[in-house]
Coordinates of C-alpha atoms and ligand atoms in Angstrom, one line a residue:
M81 CA 2.3 17.9 -22.0
E82 CA 0.0 15.1 -23.1
R83 CA -0.6 12.5 -20.4
T84 CA -0.5 9.1 -22.0
R85 CA -1.8 7.1 -19.0
W86 CA 0.9 4.5 -19.5
Y87 CA 0.1 3.1 -16.1
K88 CA -3.0 1.3 -17.4
D89 CA -0.9 -1.3 -19.1
R90 CA 1.4 -2.2 -16.3
V91 CA 1.7 -4.2 -13.2
F92 CA 3.7 -2.6 -10.4
Y93 CA 5.9 -4.1 -7.7
Q94 CA 6.3 -2.4 -4.3
I95 CA 9.7 -2.4 -2.7
W96 CA 9.9 -1.7 1.0
P97 CA 13.6 -1.1 0.9
R98 CA 14.7 -2.2 4.4
S99 CA 13.6 -5.7 3.9
F100 CA 14.0 -6.3 0.2
M101 CA 17.6 -7.3 -0.4
D102 CA 20.8 -6.4 1.4
G103 CA 23.7 -5.8 -1.0
N104 CA 26.4 -4.6 1.5
G105 CA 25.9 -7.0 4.4
D106 CA 24.9 -4.5 7.0
G107 CA 21.6 -6.3 7.8
M108 CA 19.4 -3.8 6.0
G109 CA 18.1 -3.9 2.5
D110 CA 19.5 -1.3 0.1
L111 CA 19.7 -0.2 -3.6
W112 CA 22.7 -2.4 -4.3
G113 CA 20.4 -5.3 -3.4
V114 CA 17.7 -3.9 -5.7
L115 CA 20.1 -3.7 -8.6
E116 CA 20.8 -7.4 -8.2
K117 CA 17.1 -8.2 -8.3
L118 CA 15.9 -6.0 -11.2
D119 CA 15.8 -8.9 -13.6
Y120 CA 13.8 -10.9 -11.1
I121 CA 11.1 -8.1 -10.9
K122 CA 11.1 -7.9 -14.6
S123 CA 10.7 -11.7 -14.8
L124 CA 7.4 -11.4 -13.0
G125 CA 6.1 -9.3 -15.9
C126 CA 6.1 -6.1 -13.9
G127 CA 6.4 -2.8 -15.7
G128 CA 7.1 -0.6 -12.7
I129 CA 8.4 -0.3 -9.1
W130 CA 7.0 1.8 -6.3
F131 CA 9.7 2.5 -3.7
S132 CA 8.7 3.2 -0.2
P133 CA 10.8 6.0 1.2
L134 CA 14.5 6.0 0.4
Y135 CA 15.3 9.4 1.7
P136 CA 17.6 10.3 4.7
S137 CA 15.5 9.7 7.8
P138 CA 16.1 8.9 11.5
G139 CA 13.8 5.9 10.9
A140 CA 11.2 6.5 13.6
D141 CA 8.6 5.3 11.1
C142 CA 10.9 3.3 8.9
G143 CA 11.5 6.2 6.5
Y144 CA 8.1 7.8 6.5
D145 CA 9.7 10.4 8.7
I146 CA 11.8 12.3 6.1
A147 CA 14.8 14.5 7.1
D148 CA 15.8 15.5 3.6
Y149 CA 13.5 15.2 0.5
M150 CA 16.1 15.7 -2.1
D151 CA 18.6 13.0 -1.3
I152 CA 18.8 9.2 -0.9
A153 CA 19.9 7.8 2.5
P154 CA 23.5 6.7 2.5
E155 CA 22.6 3.4 4.1
F156 CA 20.5 2.7 0.9
G157 CA 23.4 3.6 -1.4
G158 CA 22.9 7.3 -1.8
M159 CA 22.1 9.2 -5.0
E160 CA 24.7 7.3 -7.0
A161 CA 23.1 3.9 -6.4
F162 CA 19.6 5.4 -7.0
R163 CA 20.7 6.7 -10.4
Q164 CA 21.9 3.2 -11.3
V165 CA 18.6 1.7 -10.2
L166 CA 16.6 4.2 -12.2
E167 CA 18.7 3.6 -15.3
G168 CA 18.5 -0.1 -14.8
A169 CA 14.7 0.0 -14.3
H170 CA 14.2 2.2 -17.4
A171 CA 16.5 0.0 -19.5
R172 CA 14.1 -2.9 -18.7
D173 CA 11.1 -0.8 -19.5
M174 CA 10.1 -0.4 -15.8
K175 CA 8.8 2.9 -14.5
V176 CA 9.8 4.2 -11.1
L177 CA 7.5 5.8 -8.5
M178 CA 8.8 7.6 -5.4
D179 CA 6.9 7.8 -2.2
L180 CA 5.9 11.4 -1.6
V181 CA 5.3 12.0 2.1
I182 CA 4.2 15.6 2.6
N183 CA 1.7 15.5 5.3
H184 CA 4.5 15.5 7.8
T185 CA 8.3 15.5 8.0
S186 CA 10.8 14.1 10.6
D187 CA 11.3 16.4 13.6
E188 CA 14.9 16.2 12.6
H189 CA 14.2 17.9 9.3
E190 CA 16.0 21.3 9.0
W191 CA 12.6 23.0 8.5
F192 CA 11.3 21.8 11.9
Q193 CA 14.6 22.6 13.7
K194 CA 14.3 26.2 12.4
S195 CA 10.5 26.4 13.0
R196 CA 10.8 25.5 16.6
R197 CA 13.3 28.3 17.0
R198 CA 11.1 30.7 15.0
I199 CA 13.7 31.3 12.4
E200 CA 12.1 32.8 9.3
P201 CA 10.8 31.8 6.9
Y202 CA 10.2 28.5 8.7
T203 CA 8.2 29.8 11.7
D204 CA 4.8 28.7 10.2
Y205 CA 5.9 25.6 8.3
Y206 CA 4.3 23.5 11.0
I207 CA 1.1 23.6 13.0
W208 CA 1.9 25.2 16.3
R209 CA -0.6 26.1 19.0
P210 CA -0.4 27.3 22.6
A211 CA -2.0 25.2 25.3
K212 CA -5.6 26.3 26.1
K213 CA -6.1 28.5 29.1
N214 CA -7.2 25.6 31.3
G215 CA -3.9 23.9 30.4
K216 CA -5.6 21.5 28.0
L217 CA -4.3 20.3 24.7
P218 CA -5.2 22.5 21.7
N219 CA -7.9 20.1 20.6
N220 CA -9.1 16.5 21.2
W221 CA -7.5 14.8 18.2
D222 CA -5.7 11.5 18.4
S223 CA -2.5 10.6 16.6
N224 CA -2.7 7.5 14.5
F225 CA 0.3 5.9 16.2
E226 CA 1.1 7.3 19.7
G227 CA -1.6 8.7 21.9
K228 CA -2.7 12.3 21.5
A229 CA -1.9 14.3 18.3
W230 CA -0.2 17.1 20.2
T231 CA 3.3 17.3 21.8
Y232 CA 4.7 20.2 23.7
D233 CA 8.0 21.5 22.4
Q234 CA 10.2 23.1 25.1
V235 CA 12.3 25.0 22.6
R236 CA 9.3 26.9 21.0
G237 CA 7.1 26.8 24.1
E238 CA 4.1 25.6 22.1
Y239 CA 2.4 22.4 21.1
Y240 CA 2.9 20.9 17.5
L241 CA 0.4 18.7 15.7
H242 CA 1.5 15.2 14.7
L243 CA -1.2 12.9 13.2
F244 CA 1.3 10.1 13.3
A245 CA 4.3 9.5 15.6
V246 CA 5.7 12.2 17.9
K247 CA 8.7 12.4 15.6
Q248 CA 6.5 13.2 12.6
P249 CA 5.3 16.8 12.9
D250 CA 2.5 17.8 10.4
L251 CA 3.4 20.4 7.8
N252 CA 1.2 23.5 7.5
M253 CA 0.0 23.2 3.9
D254 CA -2.0 26.4 4.2
N255 CA 1.3 28.2 4.1
P256 CA 2.1 29.0 0.4
L257 CA 5.8 28.6 1.1
V258 CA 5.3 25.0 2.2
R259 CA 3.4 24.3 -1.1
E260 CA 6.3 25.8 -3.0
E261 CA 8.6 23.4 -1.2
V262 CA 6.4 20.5 -2.3
K263 CA 6.5 21.7 -5.9
K264 CA 10.3 21.9 -5.7
I265 CA 10.4 18.3 -4.5
L266 CA 8.1 17.1 -7.3
R267 CA 10.2 18.9 -9.9
F268 CA 13.5 17.6 -8.5
W269 CA 12.5 13.9 -8.8
L270 CA 10.7 14.3 -12.1
D271 CA 13.7 16.1 -13.6
L272 CA 15.9 13.3 -12.4
G273 CA 13.7 10.9 -14.4
V274 CA 11.3 9.3 -12.0
D275 CA 7.9 8.6 -13.5
G276 CA 5.5 9.4 -10.7
F277 CA 4.6 9.4 -7.0
R278 CA 2.7 7.4 -4.5
E279 CA 1.3 10.1 -2.2
D280 CA 1.2 9.2 1.4
V281 CA -2.0 10.0 3.4
I282 CA -2.6 12.9 0.9
T283 CA -6.2 13.3 2.0
Y284 CA -4.9 14.6 5.4
I285 CA -2.9 17.6 4.2
S286 CA -5.6 20.3 4.5
K287 CA -6.7 20.9 8.1
P288 CA -9.9 22.7 8.8
E289 CA -9.8 26.3 10.0
G290 CA -9.6 26.6 13.8
L291 CA -8.8 22.9 14.2
P292 CA -12.1 22.1 15.8
D293 CA -12.6 19.2 18.2
D294 CA -13.9 16.0 16.6
H295 CA -17.2 14.8 18.1
L296 CA -17.9 12.3 15.3
F297 CA -15.2 9.6 15.6
P298 CA -15.2 7.5 18.8
V299 CA -11.7 6.3 18.1
N300 CA -9.0 8.0 16.1
K301 CA -10.5 11.4 16.9
G302 CA -9.8 14.1 14.4
M303 CA -10.3 11.9 11.3
G304 CA -13.7 13.3 10.9
Q305 CA -12.2 16.8 10.7
Y306 CA -8.9 16.5 8.8
N307 CA -9.6 13.7 6.3
H308 CA -10.6 15.3 2.9
G309 CA -10.1 18.7 4.5
P310 CA -11.5 21.9 3.0
R311 CA -8.7 23.0 0.7
L312 CA -7.5 19.6 -0.4
H313 CA -8.8 19.8 -4.0
E314 CA -7.4 23.3 -4.3
Y315 CA -3.9 22.2 -3.2
L316 CA -3.9 19.1 -5.4
R317 CA -5.0 21.2 -8.4
E318 CA -2.1 23.6 -7.7
F319 CA 0.4 20.8 -7.7
K320 CA -1.0 19.4 -10.9
Q321 CA -1.2 22.6 -12.8
D322 CA 2.1 24.0 -11.7
V323 CA 4.1 20.8 -11.9
L324 CA 2.6 17.4 -12.7
D325 CA 0.9 18.6 -15.9
H326 CA 4.3 19.4 -17.4
Y327 CA 5.4 15.8 -17.3
D328 CA 4.0 12.5 -18.6
C329 CA 3.8 11.1 -15.1
M330 CA 1.3 9.5 -12.7
T331 CA 0.1 9.9 -9.2
L332 CA -1.3 7.3 -6.8
A333 CA -2.9 8.7 -3.7
E334 CA -3.3 7.0 -0.4
A335 CA -6.9 7.7 0.9
P336 CA -8.1 6.2 4.1
L337 CA -11.9 6.1 4.4
V338 CA -12.7 7.0 0.9
S339 CA -15.9 5.8 -0.9
P340 CA -15.9 5.4 -4.7
R341 CA -18.1 8.4 -5.0
K342 CA -15.7 10.6 -3.1
A343 CA -12.8 9.0 -5.0
L344 CA -14.3 10.1 -8.3
T345 CA -14.1 13.7 -7.2
Y346 CA -10.3 13.3 -7.2
I347 CA -9.6 10.7 -9.9
N348 CA -12.3 11.1 -12.6
E349 CA -10.4 11.1 -15.9
D350 CA -11.9 14.4 -17.2
S351 CA -11.0 16.7 -14.4
G352 CA -9.5 14.8 -11.5
E353 CA -6.3 16.0 -9.9
L354 CA -4.9 12.5 -9.4
D355 CA -4.7 9.3 -11.4
M356 CA -5.4 6.5 -8.9
M357 CA -6.4 6.0 -5.3
I358 CA -5.4 3.5 -2.7
Q359 CA -8.7 2.7 -1.1
F360 CA -8.9 0.5 2.0
Q361 CA -12.1 -1.5 1.6
C362 CA -10.3 -4.4 -0.1
V363 CA -8.0 -4.8 2.9
C364 CA -10.8 -4.6 5.5
A365 CA -12.6 -7.9 4.8
D366 CA -11.4 -9.3 8.2
C367 CA -11.5 -6.2 10.3
L368 CA -13.4 -3.0 11.2
F369 CA -11.6 -0.2 9.4
T370 CA -8.2 -1.1 10.8
D371 CA -6.2 -4.3 11.3
W372 CA -6.3 -3.6 15.0
L373 CA -10.0 -4.3 15.2
P374 CA -10.0 -7.8 13.8
L375 CA -13.1 -9.7 12.7
P376 CA -13.5 -13.1 11.0
F377 CA -12.7 -13.0 7.3
S378 CA -15.9 -12.4 5.2
L379 CA -15.7 -13.3 1.5
R380 CA -18.9 -11.5 1.0
K381 CA -17.4 -8.3 2.3
L382 CA -14.3 -8.7 0.1
K383 CA -16.5 -9.3 -3.0
R384 CA -18.6 -6.3 -2.2
A385 CA -15.5 -4.2 -2.0
F386 CA -14.1 -5.5 -5.3
S387 CA -17.3 -5.3 -7.2
T388 CA -18.4 -1.9 -5.9
W389 CA -15.1 -0.3 -7.0
Q390 CA -15.1 -2.1 -10.3
R391 CA -18.6 -1.0 -11.2
K392 CA -18.4 2.6 -9.9
L393 CA -15.1 3.5 -11.5
H394 CA -15.7 1.7 -14.9
G395 CA -15.5 4.2 -17.8
R396 CA -14.9 7.1 -15.4
A397 CA -11.7 6.5 -13.5
W398 CA -9.0 3.9 -13.1
N399 CA -8.7 1.4 -10.2
M400 CA -5.6 0.6 -8.3
L401 CA -5.7 -3.1 -7.3
Y402 CA -3.9 -4.5 -4.3
L403 CA -4.1 -7.0 -1.5
E404 CA -0.9 -6.4 0.3
N405 CA 1.5 -3.6 1.2
H406 CA 3.8 -2.7 4.1
D407 CA 1.0 -1.5 6.3
H408 CA -1.0 -4.8 6.6
P409 CA -0.3 -8.4 7.6
R410 CA 0.2 -11.0 4.8
I411 CA -2.8 -11.8 2.8
V412 CA -2.4 -15.6 2.8
S413 CA -2.6 -15.5 6.6
R414 CA -5.6 -13.2 6.5
Y415 CA -7.9 -14.1 3.6
G416 CA -6.3 -17.4 2.6
S417 CA -5.1 -20.4 4.6
E418 CA -1.6 -21.3 5.8
R419 CA -2.7 -24.9 5.5
F420 CA -3.5 -24.5 1.9
R421 CA -0.9 -21.8 1.5
E422 CA 0.1 -22.4 -2.2
E423 CA -3.5 -22.9 -3.4
S424 CA -4.9 -19.9 -1.5
A425 CA -2.0 -17.6 -2.6
K426 CA -2.8 -18.5 -6.2
T427 CA -6.6 -18.0 -5.8
L428 CA -6.0 -14.6 -4.2
A429 CA -3.8 -13.7 -7.2
A430 CA -6.5 -14.7 -9.7
A431 CA -9.2 -12.9 -7.7
M432 CA -7.3 -9.7 -8.1
L433 CA -5.3 -9.8 -11.3
F434 CA -8.2 -10.0 -13.8
Q435 CA -10.1 -7.0 -12.5
Q436 CA -9.9 -3.7 -14.3
G437 CA -7.1 -1.4 -13.0
T438 CA -3.4 -1.4 -12.3
P439 CA -2.3 -4.2 -9.9
F440 CA 0.4 -3.6 -7.3
L441 CA 2.2 -6.6 -5.8
Y442 CA 4.0 -6.2 -2.6
Q443 CA 7.4 -7.8 -2.2
G444 CA 7.1 -11.5 -1.1
Q445 CA 3.4 -11.7 -2.1
E446 CA 4.5 -13.5 -5.3
L447 CA 6.0 -16.2 -3.0
G448 CA 3.0 -16.6 -0.8
M449 CA 4.9 -15.3 2.2
T450 CA 3.0 -15.6 5.5
N451 CA 2.7 -13.7 8.8
C452 CA 5.7 -14.1 11.1
P453 CA 5.2 -15.0 14.8
L454 CA 7.7 -12.8 16.6
E455 CA 8.4 -14.1 20.0
S456 CA 8.6 -11.1 22.2
I457 CA 7.8 -7.4 22.0
D458 CA 11.5 -6.7 21.8
E459 CA 11.5 -8.3 18.3
Y460 CA 9.0 -5.9 16.9
R461 CA 10.3 -2.8 15.2
D462 CA 7.1 -0.8 14.2
V463 CA 6.3 2.3 16.2
Q464 CA 2.6 1.7 16.0
T465 CA 2.9 -1.9 17.1
I466 CA 5.1 -1.1 20.1
W467 CA 2.8 1.7 21.2
N468 CA -0.3 -0.5 21.0
Y469 CA 1.4 -3.3 22.9
H470 CA 2.3 -1.0 25.8
H471 CA -0.7 1.4 25.9
S472 CA -3.7 0.5 23.9
A473 CA -7.0 -0.9 24.9
L474 CA -5.5 -4.4 24.7
K475 CA -5.1 -4.5 28.4
K476 CA -4.6 -8.2 28.5
S477 CA -1.9 -10.6 29.6
P478 CA 1.4 -10.3 27.7
E479 CA 0.7 -13.5 25.9
E480 CA -2.7 -12.3 24.7
R481 CA -1.2 -9.0 23.6
L482 CA 1.4 -10.8 21.6
A483 CA -1.2 -12.9 20.0
R484 CA -2.9 -9.7 18.9
L485 CA 0.3 -8.3 17.4
H486 CA 0.8 -11.6 15.6
R487 CA -2.5 -11.0 13.9
S488 CA -2.5 -7.3 13.4
S489 CA 1.0 -5.9 13.3
R490 CA 2.5 -4.3 10.2
D491 CA 5.8 -6.1 11.0
N492 CA 4.2 -9.3 9.7
S493 CA 4.8 -8.0 6.2
R494 CA 8.1 -6.3 7.0
T495 CA 10.3 -9.4 7.6
P496 CA 12.9 -9.9 4.9
V497 CA 12.1 -11.3 1.5
Q498 CA 12.9 -15.0 1.5
W499 CA 15.2 -15.4 -1.4
S500 CA 16.7 -18.9 -0.6
G501 CA 17.2 -21.6 2.0
E502 CA 20.6 -20.1 2.8
P503 CA 21.1 -18.5 6.3
N504 CA 18.9 -15.5 6.8
A505 CA 16.9 -16.5 3.7
G506 CA 19.7 -15.2 1.5
F507 CA 18.6 -11.7 2.4
T508 CA 21.8 -10.6 4.2
T509 CA 25.2 -11.9 5.2
G510 CA 25.0 -9.7 8.3
T511 CA 22.6 -9.6 11.1
P512 CA 19.1 -8.8 9.8
W513 CA 17.5 -5.6 11.3
I514 CA 14.3 -7.6 12.0
R515 CA 13.9 -11.3 12.4
V516 CA 13.6 -13.5 9.3
N517 CA 10.5 -15.6 9.2
P518 CA 11.7 -19.1 10.2
N519 CA 9.6 -20.7 7.5
Y520 CA 12.2 -19.5 4.9
T521 CA 13.6 -23.0 4.6
Q522 CA 10.3 -24.1 3.0
I523 CA 9.1 -20.8 1.5
N524 CA 11.7 -19.1 -0.7
A525 CA 12.2 -17.9 -4.2
A526 CA 15.1 -20.2 -5.1
E527 CA 13.0 -23.3 -4.4
Q528 CA 10.0 -21.8 -6.2
E529 CA 12.1 -21.2 -9.3
T530 CA 12.7 -24.9 -9.7
R531 CA 9.0 -25.8 -9.6
E532 CA 6.5 -25.1 -12.5
D533 CA 3.6 -25.2 -10.0
S534 CA 5.0 -22.7 -7.5
V535 CA 3.2 -19.6 -6.4
L536 CA 6.0 -17.6 -8.1
N537 CA 5.5 -19.2 -11.4
F538 CA 1.7 -19.0 -11.1
Y539 CA 2.1 -15.2 -10.7
R540 CA 4.3 -15.1 -13.8
R541 CA 1.7 -17.0 -15.8
A542 CA -1.2 -15.0 -14.5
I543 CA 0.4 -11.7 -15.3
A544 CA 1.4 -12.8 -18.8
L545 CA -2.1 -13.9 -19.4
R546 CA -3.5 -10.7 -18.1
K547 CA -1.4 -8.7 -20.4
S548 CA -2.5 -10.9 -23.4
L549 CA -6.2 -10.3 -22.9
S550 CA -7.9 -7.2 -24.2
C551 CA -11.0 -7.8 -22.1
V552 CA -9.0 -7.4 -18.9
R553 CA -7.9 -3.9 -19.7
D554 CA -11.2 -2.5 -20.9
G555 CA -14.0 -5.1 -20.8
D556 CA -17.1 -4.9 -18.6
Y557 CA -17.0 -6.5 -15.2
R558 CA -19.8 -8.7 -13.8
E559 CA -20.0 -10.7 -10.6
Y560 CA -22.1 -13.9 -10.2
R561 CA -23.5 -15.4 -7.0
H562 CA -22.5 -12.5 -5.0
L563 CA -24.2 -14.0 -1.9
S564 CA -22.0 -17.1 -1.9
G565 CA -19.7 -17.3 1.1
S566 CA -17.6 -19.9 -0.7
H567 CA -16.9 -18.7 -4.3
Y568 CA -16.0 -15.5 -6.1
L569 CA -17.0 -15.6 -9.7
Y570 CA -16.6 -12.7 -12.1
S571 CA -16.4 -12.2 -15.9
R572 CA -14.8 -9.6 -18.1
D573 CA -16.1 -9.1 -21.6
D574 CA -15.1 -6.6 -24.2
G575 CA -17.3 -7.9 -27.0
K576 CA -14.4 -9.7 -28.7
Q577 CA -13.4 -12.0 -25.9
R578 CA -14.8 -13.0 -22.5
I579 CA -13.3 -14.6 -19.5
L580 CA -14.8 -16.2 -16.4
V581 CA -12.7 -16.2 -13.2
V582 CA -13.6 -18.8 -10.7
C583 CA -12.1 -18.7 -7.1
S584 CA -13.0 -20.9 -4.2
F585 CA -12.3 -19.6 -0.7
R586 CA -13.2 -22.9 1.0
D587 CA -10.7 -25.3 2.6
R588 CA -12.8 -28.3 1.5
E589 CA -14.4 -29.5 -1.8
T590 CA -17.4 -27.6 -2.9
A591 CA -20.0 -28.2 -5.7
F592 CA -19.6 -25.9 -8.7
R593 CA -21.7 -25.1 -11.8
A594 CA -21.0 -22.3 -14.2
P595 CA -23.3 -19.3 -14.2
R596 CA -26.0 -19.4 -16.9
G597 CA -24.7 -18.3 -20.3
F598 CA -21.2 -19.7 -19.8
N599 CA -20.7 -23.0 -21.7
L600 CA -17.5 -24.4 -20.3
E601 CA -17.3 -27.0 -23.0
K602 CA -16.7 -24.3 -25.5
A603 CA -14.2 -22.5 -23.4
E604 CA -10.4 -22.8 -23.1
L605 CA -9.1 -23.2 -19.6
V606 CA -6.3 -20.7 -19.6
L607 CA -5.2 -20.7 -16.0
A608 CA -5.7 -23.1 -13.1
N609 CA -4.1 -24.0 -9.8
Y610 CA -4.9 -27.7 -9.8
P611 CA -3.6 -30.1 -12.5
T612 CA -6.9 -31.8 -13.4
P613 CA -9.9 -29.6 -12.7
Q614 CA -13.2 -31.5 -12.3
P615 CA -16.3 -30.0 -14.1
D616 CA -18.7 -29.9 -11.1
T617 CA -16.4 -29.7 -8.1
L618 CA -13.9 -27.2 -6.8
Q619 CA -11.0 -28.4 -4.7
P620 CA -9.9 -26.3 -1.6
Y621 CA -9.0 -22.8 -2.8
E622 CA -9.2 -23.8 -6.4
C623 CA -9.1 -21.2 -9.1
R624 CA -9.6 -21.2 -12.8
V625 CA -9.8 -18.8 -15.7
Y626 CA -11.9 -19.8 -18.7
L627 CA -11.6 -17.9 -22.0
W628 CA -14.1 -17.6 -24.9
K629 CA -13.2 -15.9 -28.1
Ligands
NOJ987 C1 1.0 5.6 5.4 C2 2.2 4.8 5.2 O1 1.9 3.8 4.3 C3 2.6 4.2 6.5 O2 3.6 3.2 6.4 C4 3.1 5.4 7.4 O3 3.4 4.9 8.6 C5 2.0 6.5 7.5 N1 1.4 6.7 6.2 C6 2.6 7.7 8.0 O4 3.5 8.3 7.0

């Protein structure tokens, strides 16, 4: 089947179901809530939704621990509600992506329950190893969430590998039966009408022969061995040839620690096995590889990340653009300013939305939602956060450890979407499963609907503008003054039209002059976040888009 690459003309919206909208009053988001909000998502100009996992799951990692791949959890509304959402999305010309989590399952999945009892054909569905003779673990790998990557199972009498939580055993992708299961899952959802997949940590699925110790990585040991493992390309090709090529669908692959060069081996448009990659450089401008190793925000680092990916993929592969998702704290609190919240939220939108690629917004980003200061460890819900609080290298006072969580925890972006100033931000009539950010009385969608200059309406205008400009889809990208620690300036040019995007990341006024060759007097100012822009000054976090045609 011909692949039409429809994703190139769309903006996506990510729904993290637990915190999006509660339709039945049990305190947790669900698909009935999504049904109520489909028009809202469409009103942003979005042409697609990525759903974080909706499958039955014990919830050890908020759904990324799947107990049944071919069903929808009853608490989210079950298959019936999903069919309605799918139909409702398609009726509004919105595509639907499912999260495909095949590196691991839940330990409550039937496959694991049978594997630990050596019931065929499941015995080798997971990665089992006896302890070493000296009683040591099978190797020195760390899990990404909870200590070491091996847990002893009393039932089987062996260790199993889990690169994430203890309740997330890794599948053995070298077993052809497991790959057949993956293909069944892909076909099941595609036949039901979904349009593609976001593939969770897909670069981890092929482990090297013999599972050798990792002597390369000082922390997160193992990454140097299992990331981009030896048979990864082969497995991805198999999934593509046997299933994906038979549908006009798309794949978006999560890829920790990937360079543009490496990414091109997977997503180049001639022979790549995948369509787009989630790279992490754009969310590492204020940390060292992970949010848990924070550094001061560096605009230069952010610009380098943006520009490198723009330049290296242009004409060869397609970028996925994002600044937020459910795994990182809120971007206004990180790269912007809570003091200039509205201005900086808009500047961040302009910085991203006119680049080449497919943008993904995360729920609440369009409102400029901020991090949420939870008051005690008991209020946090995320497995990684809770483990880090109790065990990690942050051996400091409880107050200092909480301050770190406030900065680094994923729960910052997992508090409920702030729909209105009503109790619980209009998210639920019940008791929310996680605390609502108390700033919902000021920051909420209902209030922003009433104001032309709100962050929400800025997103709508920016997305509509993006869609109207041919140069944004295909034009050349150029960055100016890349050494500036205050401004991000870039142009897009397709020979017919040209835009210049100007973004200030300073919380004070700064002097501004257009780069050579850009005569502002001949340009039309098509987007701005201040009412009366001055020719030679930028206000705090000011942004502008100029157009020449
Ligand atoms: C990446 C997902 O985005 C994250 O939320 C999850 O915890 C891990 N993969 C494990 O599935």
